[in-house]
mmCIF file with all atom_site columns, C-alpha atoms in Angstrom:
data_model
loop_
_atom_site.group_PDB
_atom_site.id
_atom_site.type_symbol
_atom_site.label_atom_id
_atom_site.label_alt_id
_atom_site.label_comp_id
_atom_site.label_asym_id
_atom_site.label_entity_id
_atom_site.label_seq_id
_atom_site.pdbx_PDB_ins_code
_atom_site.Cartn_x
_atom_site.Cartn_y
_atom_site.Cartn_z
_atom_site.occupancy
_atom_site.B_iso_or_equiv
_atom_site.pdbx_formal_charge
_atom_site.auth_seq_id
_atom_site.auth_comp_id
_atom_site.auth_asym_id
_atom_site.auth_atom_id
_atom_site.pdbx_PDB_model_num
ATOM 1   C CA . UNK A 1 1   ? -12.454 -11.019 -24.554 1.00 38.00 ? 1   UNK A CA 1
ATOM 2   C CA . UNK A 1 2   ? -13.203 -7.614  -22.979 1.00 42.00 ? 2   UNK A CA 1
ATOM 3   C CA . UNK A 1 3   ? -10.541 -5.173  -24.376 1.00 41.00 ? 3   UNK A CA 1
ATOM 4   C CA . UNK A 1 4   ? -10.172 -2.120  -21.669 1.00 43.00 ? 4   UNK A CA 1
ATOM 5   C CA . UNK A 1 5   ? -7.830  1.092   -22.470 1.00 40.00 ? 5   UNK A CA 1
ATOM 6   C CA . UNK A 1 6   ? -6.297  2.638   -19.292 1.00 41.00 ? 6   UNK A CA 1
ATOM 7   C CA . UNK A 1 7   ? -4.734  5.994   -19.320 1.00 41.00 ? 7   UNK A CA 1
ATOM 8   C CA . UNK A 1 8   ? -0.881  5.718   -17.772 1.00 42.00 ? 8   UNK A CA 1
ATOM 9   C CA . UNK A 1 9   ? 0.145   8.249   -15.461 1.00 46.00 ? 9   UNK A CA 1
ATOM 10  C CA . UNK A 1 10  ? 2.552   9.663   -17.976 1.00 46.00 ? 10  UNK A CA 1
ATOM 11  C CA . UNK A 1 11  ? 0.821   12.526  -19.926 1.00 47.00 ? 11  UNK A CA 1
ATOM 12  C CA . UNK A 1 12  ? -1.163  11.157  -23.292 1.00 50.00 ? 12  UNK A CA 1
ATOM 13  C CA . UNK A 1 13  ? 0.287   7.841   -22.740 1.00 47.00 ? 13  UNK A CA 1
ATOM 14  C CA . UNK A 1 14  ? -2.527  4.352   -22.992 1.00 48.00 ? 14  UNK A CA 1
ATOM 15  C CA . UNK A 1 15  ? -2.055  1.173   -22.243 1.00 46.00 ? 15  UNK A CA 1
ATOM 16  C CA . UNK A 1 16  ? -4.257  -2.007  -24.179 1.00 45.00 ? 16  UNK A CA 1
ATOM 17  C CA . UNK A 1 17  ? -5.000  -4.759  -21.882 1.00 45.00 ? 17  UNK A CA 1
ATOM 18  C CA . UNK A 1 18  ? -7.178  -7.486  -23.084 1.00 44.00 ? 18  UNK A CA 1
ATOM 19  C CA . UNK A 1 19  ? -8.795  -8.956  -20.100 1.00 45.00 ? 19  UNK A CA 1
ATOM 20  C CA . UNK A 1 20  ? -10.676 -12.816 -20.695 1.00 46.00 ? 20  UNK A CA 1
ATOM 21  C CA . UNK A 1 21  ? -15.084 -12.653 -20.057 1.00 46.00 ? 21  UNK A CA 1
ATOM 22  C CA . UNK A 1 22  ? -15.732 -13.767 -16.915 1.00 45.00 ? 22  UNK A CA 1
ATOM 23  C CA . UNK A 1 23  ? -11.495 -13.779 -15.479 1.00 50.00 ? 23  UNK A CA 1
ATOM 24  C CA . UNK A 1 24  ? -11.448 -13.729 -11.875 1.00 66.00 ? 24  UNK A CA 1
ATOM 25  C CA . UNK A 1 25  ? -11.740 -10.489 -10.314 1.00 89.00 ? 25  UNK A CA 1
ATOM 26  C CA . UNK A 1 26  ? -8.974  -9.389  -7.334  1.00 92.00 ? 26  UNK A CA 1
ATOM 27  C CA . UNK A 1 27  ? -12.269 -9.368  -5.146  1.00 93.00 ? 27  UNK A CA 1
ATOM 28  C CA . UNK A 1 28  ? -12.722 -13.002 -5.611  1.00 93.00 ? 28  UNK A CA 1
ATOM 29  C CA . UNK A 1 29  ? -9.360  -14.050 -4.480  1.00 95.00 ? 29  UNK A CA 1
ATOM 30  C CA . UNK A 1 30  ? -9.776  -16.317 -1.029  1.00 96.00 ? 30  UNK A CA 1
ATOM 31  C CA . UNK A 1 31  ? -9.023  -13.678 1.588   1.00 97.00 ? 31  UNK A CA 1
ATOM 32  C CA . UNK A 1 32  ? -9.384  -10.658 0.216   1.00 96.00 ? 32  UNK A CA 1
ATOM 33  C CA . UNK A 1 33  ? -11.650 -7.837  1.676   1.00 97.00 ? 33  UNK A CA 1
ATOM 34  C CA . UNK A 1 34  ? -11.975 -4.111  2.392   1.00 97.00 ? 34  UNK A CA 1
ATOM 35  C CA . UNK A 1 35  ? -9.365  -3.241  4.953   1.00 98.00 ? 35  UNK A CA 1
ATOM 36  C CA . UNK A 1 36  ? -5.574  -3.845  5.588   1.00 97.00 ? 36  UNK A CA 1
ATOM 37  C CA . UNK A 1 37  ? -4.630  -7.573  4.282   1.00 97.00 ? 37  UNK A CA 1
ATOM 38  C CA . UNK A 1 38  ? -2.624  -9.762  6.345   1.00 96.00 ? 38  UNK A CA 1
ATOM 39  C CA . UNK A 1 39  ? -1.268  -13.328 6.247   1.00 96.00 ? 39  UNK A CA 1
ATOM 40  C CA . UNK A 1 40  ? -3.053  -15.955 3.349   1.00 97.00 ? 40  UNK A CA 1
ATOM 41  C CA . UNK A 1 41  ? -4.912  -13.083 2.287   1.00 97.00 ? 41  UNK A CA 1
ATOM 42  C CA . UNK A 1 42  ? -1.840  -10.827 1.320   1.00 96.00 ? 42  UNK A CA 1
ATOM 43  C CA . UNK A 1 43  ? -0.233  -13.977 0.049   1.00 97.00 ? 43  UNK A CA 1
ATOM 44  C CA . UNK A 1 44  ? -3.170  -15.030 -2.445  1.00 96.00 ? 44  UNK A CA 1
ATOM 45  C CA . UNK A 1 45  ? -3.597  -11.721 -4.037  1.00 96.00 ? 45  UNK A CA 1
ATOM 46  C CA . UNK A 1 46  ? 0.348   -11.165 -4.638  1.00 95.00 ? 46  UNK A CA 1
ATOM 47  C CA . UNK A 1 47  ? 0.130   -14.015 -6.362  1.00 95.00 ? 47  UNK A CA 1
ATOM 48  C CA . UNK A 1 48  ? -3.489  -13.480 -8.144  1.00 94.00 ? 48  UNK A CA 1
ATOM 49  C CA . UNK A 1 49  ? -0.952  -9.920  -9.202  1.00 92.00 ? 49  UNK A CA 1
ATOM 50  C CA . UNK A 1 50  ? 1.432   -11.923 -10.455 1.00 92.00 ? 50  UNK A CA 1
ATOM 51  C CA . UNK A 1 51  ? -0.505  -14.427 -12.454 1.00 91.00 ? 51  UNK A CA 1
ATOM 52  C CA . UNK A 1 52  ? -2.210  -11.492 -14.175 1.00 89.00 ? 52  UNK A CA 1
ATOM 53  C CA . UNK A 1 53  ? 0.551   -9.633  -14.607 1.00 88.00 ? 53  UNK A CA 1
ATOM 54  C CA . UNK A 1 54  ? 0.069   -6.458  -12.727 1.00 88.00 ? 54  UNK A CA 1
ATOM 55  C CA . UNK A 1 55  ? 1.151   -4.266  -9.719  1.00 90.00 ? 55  UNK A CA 1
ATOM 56  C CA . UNK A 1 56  ? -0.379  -2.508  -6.882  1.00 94.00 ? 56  UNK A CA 1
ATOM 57  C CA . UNK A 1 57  ? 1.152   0.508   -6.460  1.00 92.00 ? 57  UNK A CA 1
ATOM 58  C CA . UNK A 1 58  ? 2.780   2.143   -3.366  1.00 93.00 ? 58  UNK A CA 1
ATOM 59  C CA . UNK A 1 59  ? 2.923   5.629   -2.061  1.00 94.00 ? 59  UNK A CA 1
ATOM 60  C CA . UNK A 1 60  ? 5.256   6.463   0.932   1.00 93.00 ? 60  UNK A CA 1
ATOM 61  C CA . UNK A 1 61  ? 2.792   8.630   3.341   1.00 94.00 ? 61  UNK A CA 1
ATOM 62  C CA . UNK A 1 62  ? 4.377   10.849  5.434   1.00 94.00 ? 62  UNK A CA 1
ATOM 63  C CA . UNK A 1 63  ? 0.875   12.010  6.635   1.00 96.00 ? 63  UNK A CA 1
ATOM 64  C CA . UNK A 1 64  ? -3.124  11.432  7.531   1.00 97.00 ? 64  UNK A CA 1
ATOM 65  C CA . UNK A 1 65  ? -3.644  13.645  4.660   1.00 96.00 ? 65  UNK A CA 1
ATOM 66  C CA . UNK A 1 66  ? -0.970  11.814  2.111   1.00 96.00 ? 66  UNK A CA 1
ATOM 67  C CA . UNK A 1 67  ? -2.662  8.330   3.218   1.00 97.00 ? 67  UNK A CA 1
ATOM 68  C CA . UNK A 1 68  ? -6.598  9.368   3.249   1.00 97.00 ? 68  UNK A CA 1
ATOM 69  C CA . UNK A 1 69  ? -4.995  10.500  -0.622  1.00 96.00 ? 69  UNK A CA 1
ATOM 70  C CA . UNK A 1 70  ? -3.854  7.543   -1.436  1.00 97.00 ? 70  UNK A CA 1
ATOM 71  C CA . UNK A 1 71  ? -6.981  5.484   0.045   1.00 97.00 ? 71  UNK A CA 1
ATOM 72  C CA . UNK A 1 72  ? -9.486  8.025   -1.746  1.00 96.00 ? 72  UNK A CA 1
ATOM 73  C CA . UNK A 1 73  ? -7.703  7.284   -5.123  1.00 95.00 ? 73  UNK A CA 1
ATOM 74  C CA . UNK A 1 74  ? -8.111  3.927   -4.293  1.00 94.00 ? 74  UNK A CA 1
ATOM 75  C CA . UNK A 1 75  ? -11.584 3.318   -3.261  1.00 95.00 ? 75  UNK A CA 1
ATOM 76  C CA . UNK A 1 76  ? -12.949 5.709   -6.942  1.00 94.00 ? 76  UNK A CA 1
ATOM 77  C CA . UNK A 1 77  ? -10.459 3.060   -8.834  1.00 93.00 ? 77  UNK A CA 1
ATOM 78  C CA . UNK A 1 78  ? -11.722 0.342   -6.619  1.00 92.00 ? 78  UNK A CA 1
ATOM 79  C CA . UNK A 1 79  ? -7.991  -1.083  -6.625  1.00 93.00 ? 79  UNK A CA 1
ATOM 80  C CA . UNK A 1 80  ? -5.664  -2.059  -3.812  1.00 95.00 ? 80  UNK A CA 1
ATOM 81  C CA . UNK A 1 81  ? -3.361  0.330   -2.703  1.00 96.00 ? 81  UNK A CA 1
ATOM 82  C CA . UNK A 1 82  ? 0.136   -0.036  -0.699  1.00 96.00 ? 82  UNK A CA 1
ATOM 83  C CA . UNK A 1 83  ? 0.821   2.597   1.545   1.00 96.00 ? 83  UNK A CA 1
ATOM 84  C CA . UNK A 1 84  ? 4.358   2.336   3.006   1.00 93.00 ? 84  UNK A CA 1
ATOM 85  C CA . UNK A 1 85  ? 6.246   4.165   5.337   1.00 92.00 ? 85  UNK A CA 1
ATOM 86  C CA . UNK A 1 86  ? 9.828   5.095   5.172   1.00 89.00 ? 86  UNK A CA 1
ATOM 87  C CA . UNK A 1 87  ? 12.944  5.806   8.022   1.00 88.00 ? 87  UNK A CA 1
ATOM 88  C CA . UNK A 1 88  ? 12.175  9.551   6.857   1.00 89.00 ? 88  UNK A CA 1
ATOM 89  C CA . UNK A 1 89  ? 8.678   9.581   5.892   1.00 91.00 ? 89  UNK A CA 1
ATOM 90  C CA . UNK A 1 90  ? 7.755   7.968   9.264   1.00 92.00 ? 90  UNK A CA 1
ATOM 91  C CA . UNK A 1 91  ? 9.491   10.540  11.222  1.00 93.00 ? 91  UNK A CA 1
ATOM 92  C CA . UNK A 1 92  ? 7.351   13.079  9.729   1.00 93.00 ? 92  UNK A CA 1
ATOM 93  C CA . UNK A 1 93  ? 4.546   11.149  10.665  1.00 93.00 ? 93  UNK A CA 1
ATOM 94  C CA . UNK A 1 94  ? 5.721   11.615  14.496  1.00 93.00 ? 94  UNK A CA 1
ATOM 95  C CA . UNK A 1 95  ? 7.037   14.766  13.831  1.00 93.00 ? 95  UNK A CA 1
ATOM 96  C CA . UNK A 1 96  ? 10.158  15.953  12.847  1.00 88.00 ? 96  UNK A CA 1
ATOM 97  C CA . UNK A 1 97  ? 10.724  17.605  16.625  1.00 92.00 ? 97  UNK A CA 1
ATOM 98  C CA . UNK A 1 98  ? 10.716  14.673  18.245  1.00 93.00 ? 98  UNK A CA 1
ATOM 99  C CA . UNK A 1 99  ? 13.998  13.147  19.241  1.00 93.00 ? 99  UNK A CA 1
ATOM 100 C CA . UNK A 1 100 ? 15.132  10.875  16.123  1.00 90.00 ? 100 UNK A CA 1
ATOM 101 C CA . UNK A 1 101 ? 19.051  10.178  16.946  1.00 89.00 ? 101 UNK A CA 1
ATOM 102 C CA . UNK A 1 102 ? 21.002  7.471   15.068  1.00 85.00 ? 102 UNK A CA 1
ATOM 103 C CA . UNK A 1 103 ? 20.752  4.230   16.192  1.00 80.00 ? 103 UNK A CA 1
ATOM 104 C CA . UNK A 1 104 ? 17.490  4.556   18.175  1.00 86.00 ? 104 UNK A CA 1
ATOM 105 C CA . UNK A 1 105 ? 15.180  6.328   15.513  1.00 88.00 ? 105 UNK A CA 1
ATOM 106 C CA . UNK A 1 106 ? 12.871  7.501   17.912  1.00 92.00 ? 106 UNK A CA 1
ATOM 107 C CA . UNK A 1 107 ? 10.600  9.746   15.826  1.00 93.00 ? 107 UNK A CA 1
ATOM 108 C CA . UNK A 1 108 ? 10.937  7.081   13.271  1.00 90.00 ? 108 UNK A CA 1
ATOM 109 C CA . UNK A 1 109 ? 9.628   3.731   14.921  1.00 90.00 ? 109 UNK A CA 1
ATOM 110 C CA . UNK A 1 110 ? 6.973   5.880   16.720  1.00 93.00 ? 110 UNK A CA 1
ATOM 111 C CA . UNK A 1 111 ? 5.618   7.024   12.993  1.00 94.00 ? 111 UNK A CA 1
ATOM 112 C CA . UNK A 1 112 ? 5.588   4.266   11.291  1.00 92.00 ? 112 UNK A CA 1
ATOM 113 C CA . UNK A 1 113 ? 3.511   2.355   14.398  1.00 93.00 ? 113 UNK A CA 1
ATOM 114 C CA . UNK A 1 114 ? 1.567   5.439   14.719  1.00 95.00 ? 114 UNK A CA 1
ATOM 115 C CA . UNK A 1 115 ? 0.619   5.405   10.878  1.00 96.00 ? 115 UNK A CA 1
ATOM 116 C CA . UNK A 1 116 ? 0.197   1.746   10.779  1.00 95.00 ? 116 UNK A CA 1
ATOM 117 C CA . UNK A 1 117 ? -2.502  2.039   13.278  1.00 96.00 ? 117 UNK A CA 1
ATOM 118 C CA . UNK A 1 118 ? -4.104  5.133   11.531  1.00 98.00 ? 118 UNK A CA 1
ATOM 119 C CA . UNK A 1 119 ? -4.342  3.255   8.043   1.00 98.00 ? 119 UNK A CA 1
ATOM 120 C CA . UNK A 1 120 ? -5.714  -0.124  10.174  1.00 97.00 ? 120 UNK A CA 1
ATOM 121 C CA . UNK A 1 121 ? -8.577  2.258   11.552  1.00 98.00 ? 121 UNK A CA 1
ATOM 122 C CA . UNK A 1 122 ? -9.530  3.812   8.181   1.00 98.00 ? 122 UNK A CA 1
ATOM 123 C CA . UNK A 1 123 ? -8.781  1.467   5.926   1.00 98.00 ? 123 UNK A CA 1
ATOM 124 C CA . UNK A 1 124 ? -11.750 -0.552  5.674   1.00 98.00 ? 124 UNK A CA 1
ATOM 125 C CA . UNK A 1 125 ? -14.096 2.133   5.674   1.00 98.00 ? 125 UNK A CA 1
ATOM 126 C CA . UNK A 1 126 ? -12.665 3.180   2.514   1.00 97.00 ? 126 UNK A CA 1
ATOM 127 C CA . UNK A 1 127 ? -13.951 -0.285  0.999   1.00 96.00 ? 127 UNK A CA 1
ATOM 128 C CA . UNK A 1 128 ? -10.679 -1.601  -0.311  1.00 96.00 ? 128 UNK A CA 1
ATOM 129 C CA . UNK A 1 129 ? -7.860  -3.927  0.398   1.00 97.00 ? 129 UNK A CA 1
ATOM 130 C CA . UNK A 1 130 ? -4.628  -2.314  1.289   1.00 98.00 ? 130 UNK A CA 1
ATOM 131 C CA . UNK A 1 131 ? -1.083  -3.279  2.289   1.00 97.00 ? 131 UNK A CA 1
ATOM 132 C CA . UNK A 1 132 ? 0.976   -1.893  4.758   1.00 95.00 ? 132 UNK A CA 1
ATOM 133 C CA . UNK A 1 133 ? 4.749   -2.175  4.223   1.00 90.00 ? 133 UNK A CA 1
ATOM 134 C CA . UNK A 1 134 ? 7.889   -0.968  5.503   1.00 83.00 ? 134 UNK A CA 1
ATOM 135 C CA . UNK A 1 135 ? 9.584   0.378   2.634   1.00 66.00 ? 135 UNK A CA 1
ATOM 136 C CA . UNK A 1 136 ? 12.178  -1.353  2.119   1.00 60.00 ? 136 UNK A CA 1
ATOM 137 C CA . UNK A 1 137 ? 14.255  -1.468  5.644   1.00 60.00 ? 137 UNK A CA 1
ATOM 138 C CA . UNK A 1 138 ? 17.600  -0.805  4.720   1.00 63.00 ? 138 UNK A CA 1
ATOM 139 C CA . UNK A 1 139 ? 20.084  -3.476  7.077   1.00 64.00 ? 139 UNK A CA 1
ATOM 140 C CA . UNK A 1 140 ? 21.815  -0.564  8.669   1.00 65.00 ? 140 UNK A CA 1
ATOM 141 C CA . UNK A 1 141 ? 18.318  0.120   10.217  1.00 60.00 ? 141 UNK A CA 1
ATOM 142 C CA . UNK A 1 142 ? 17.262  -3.496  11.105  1.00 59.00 ? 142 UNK A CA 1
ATOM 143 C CA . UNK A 1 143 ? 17.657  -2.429  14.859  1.00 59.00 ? 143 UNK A CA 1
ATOM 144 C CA . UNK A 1 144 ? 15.022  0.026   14.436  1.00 54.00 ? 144 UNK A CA 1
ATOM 145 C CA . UNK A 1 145 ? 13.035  -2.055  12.747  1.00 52.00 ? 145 UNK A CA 1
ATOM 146 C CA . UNK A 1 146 ? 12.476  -4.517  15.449  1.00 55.00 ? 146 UNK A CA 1
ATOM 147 C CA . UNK A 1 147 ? 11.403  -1.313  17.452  1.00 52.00 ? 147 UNK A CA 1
ATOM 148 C CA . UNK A 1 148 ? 8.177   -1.584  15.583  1.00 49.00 ? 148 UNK A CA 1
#
């Protein structure tokens, strides 16, 4: 067994994982590549996550800069990242001018489709696999959702 110590994000704390010799890595999951994952590939390594008992984390982006943060992080851990965009977060995205009235979401929808396409563009250059979710879509916005 290979016994790796990784530093958690809260100060001075370490986690122990002991990892089998020769486990299969997330790279060798059927699908997976550098870039945003979609469909059987998104499907096998939730479930390679699962079996192995760990998480990718997310980051709501509200930004090119927040997301080429989260992707930079990424690609000197080589891990998979999630970058998700919220109601709010999206807006900003679009900017927080732009018409954004209840029900329609304007600013919103145009965000998160905006910074959907920015992270599909930049995303595989940064040689890992990433997600692209929709944090969460509360029912009350489902309407707006479709909009995307």
């Amino acid at each position: 067994a290979i016994l790796a110590q990784v530093i958690s994000p809260i100060k001075g704390s370490r986690t122990t994982h002991i990892f089998a010799e020769g486990a299969m890595a997330f790279w060798d999951v059927p699908g997976v590549k550098a870039g945003v994952l979609t469909g059987d590939g998104a499907w096998n390594l939730y479930k390679f996550c699962k079996e192995n008992s760990f998480a990718i984390p997310a980051f709501n982006c509200t930004s090119t800069s927040s997301i080429n943060a989260v992707l930079e992080a990424g690609k000197k851990l080589n891990r998979p990242v999630t970058i998700q965009f919220s109601e709010g977060g999206a807006a900003f995205f679009a900017g927080k001018g732009l018409p954004n009235e209840k029900g329609k979401l304007q600013a919103s929808i145009l965000g998160a489709v905006c910074g959907a396409h920015y992270v599909r563009q930049v995303a595989p250059v940064y040689g890992i696999p990433v997600f692209v979710h929709s944090d969460h879509c509360a029912k009350k916005l489902l309407t707006s959702f479709d909009g995307m």
